[in-house]
Amino acid sequence: MHAGATNAEIDGVIAEIERLGYRSHPIHGVERTIIGCIGDERGKARLTALESMPGVEACVPILKPFKLASREVRKENSVIDVGLGVRVGDTRLAVMAGPCSVESETQIMQSARAVKAAGANILRGGAYKPRTSPYSFQGMEVDGLKLLAKARAETGLPVVTEVLDPHDAELVAEHADILQVGARNVQNFALLRRLGKLRKPVLLKRGMMTTLQEFLMAAEYILSEGNPRVILCERGIRTFETATRNTLDLNAIPVLKEWTHLPVIVDPSHGTGYWQYVTPMAYAGIAAGADGLMIEVHPDPAHALSDGGQSLKPARFESLMQGLKKFAEAAGRAL
Ligand code: PEP
Ligand code: MN
């Protein structure tokens, strides 16, 4: 729409888009409103007729296969309000920290207090765990969700936790502030659609074999269902290298920052798989322009029920946070 388009003109265009059989997706930017037309690509020629409507500046086909996620549609960075005063994608870094899995009340409360004291602003912890083996610990499920809600109530930290099954999405949304889609589910389109219909922020992790274009197409599933609050997470990809669990793809950060307005955070815990590499790769991620971090922290990593080898003890997490200040400042960020 033209910079000075009136509300009546915007409403008129929305009505016409819907009459043509498309869904409209208005994006109100600082200078102008852009209205996305969502629907079958094959009928797009009909949309050029919108160009002659009052208030319309241009009708532009988005060339990238991902549309709502693209910088072509929205030039400014998206800042995602996750509740309890925390915004992801702002100058202030988002630091999500906590254990891989919720294991007991004592474990999650100790973790929550420790990460908060060290400066994290979001608590993580898995209640439903995607394990390679069906014989491994699968998570505390609904009891884990209740413990996370308790930790949130005590610390005031918003909570991020994984949804494995589309049927659990609502239940998880009742207890958590951000719904995580794990690497193994990045192309579970039924789950993505479900989370697109719920109005809760989503943390979408890149799959271990997902190209960046496929990753943004996965985000597009959530956005196109009407949920604009998607946070991307680079967590390492599978390569020929066996010295580390995954290869943290730092290239992904500047590429995603160029292609999309969505915030991008980095998970050096899964990205490396070893606690001793987590701190340097966390700093590298921030230096590369990431909007935040996801770090696994456990009060007793040696006895963790999942991912102990890549989990930091609280004291090490505290030193990570101390050292992060310089990198944050150099990257034009704050803690
Ligand atoms: C996790 O965050 O604990 C997790 C299972 O991560 P990913 O899906 O990236 O493997
Ligand atoms: Mn984990």
PDB file of C-alpha atoms and ligand atoms in Angstrom, residues 100 124 129-130 162 180 182-184 205 235 270 296, ligand 1:
ATOM      1  CA  CYS A 100      18.107 -30.844  28.583  1.00  0.00           C
ATOM      2  CA  ARG A 124      14.578 -24.203  29.071  1.00  0.00           C
ATOM      3  CA  LYS A 129      12.034 -35.805  24.851  1.00  0.00           C
ATOM      4  CA  PRO A 130      12.770 -36.983  21.308  1.00  0.00           C
ATOM      5  CA  GLU A 162       9.452 -28.989  23.282  1.00  0.00           C
ATOM      6  CA  GLN A 180       9.939 -25.660  20.833  1.00  0.00           C
ATOM      7  CA  GLY A 182      12.983 -30.016  17.819  1.00  0.00           C
ATOM      8  CA  ALA A 183      15.439 -30.682  15.019  1.00  0.00           C
ATOM      9  CA  ARG A 184      13.815 -34.039  14.252  1.00  0.00           C
ATOM     10  CA  LYS A 205      15.151 -25.690  15.532  1.00  0.00           C
ATOM     11  CA  ARG A 235      21.737 -26.169  16.463  1.00  0.00           C
ATOM     12  CA  HIS A 270      23.716 -29.523  20.633  1.00  0.00           C
ATOM     13  CA  GLU A 296      22.096 -26.631  28.443  1.00  0.00           C
TER      14      GLU A 296
HETATM   15  C1  PEP B   1      16.907 -30.207  22.951  1.00  0.00           C
HETATM   16  O1  PEP B   1      16.797 -28.965  22.828  1.00  0.00           O
HETATM   17  O2  PEP B   1      17.120 -30.786  24.028  1.00  0.00           O
HETATM   18  C2  PEP B   1      16.885 -31.033  21.725  1.00  0.00           C
HETATM   19  C3  PEP B   1      16.419 -32.271  21.732  1.00  0.00           C
HETATM   20  O3  PEP B   1      17.402 -30.388  20.655  1.00  0.00           O
HETATM   21  P1  PEP B   1      17.443 -30.781  19.109  1.00  0.00           P
HETATM   22  O4  PEP B   1      16.016 -30.957  18.692  1.00  0.00           O
HETATM   23  O5  PEP B   1      18.121 -29.600  18.495  1.00  0.00           O
HETATM   24  O6  PEP B   1      18.245 -32.049  18.995  1.00  0.00           O
END
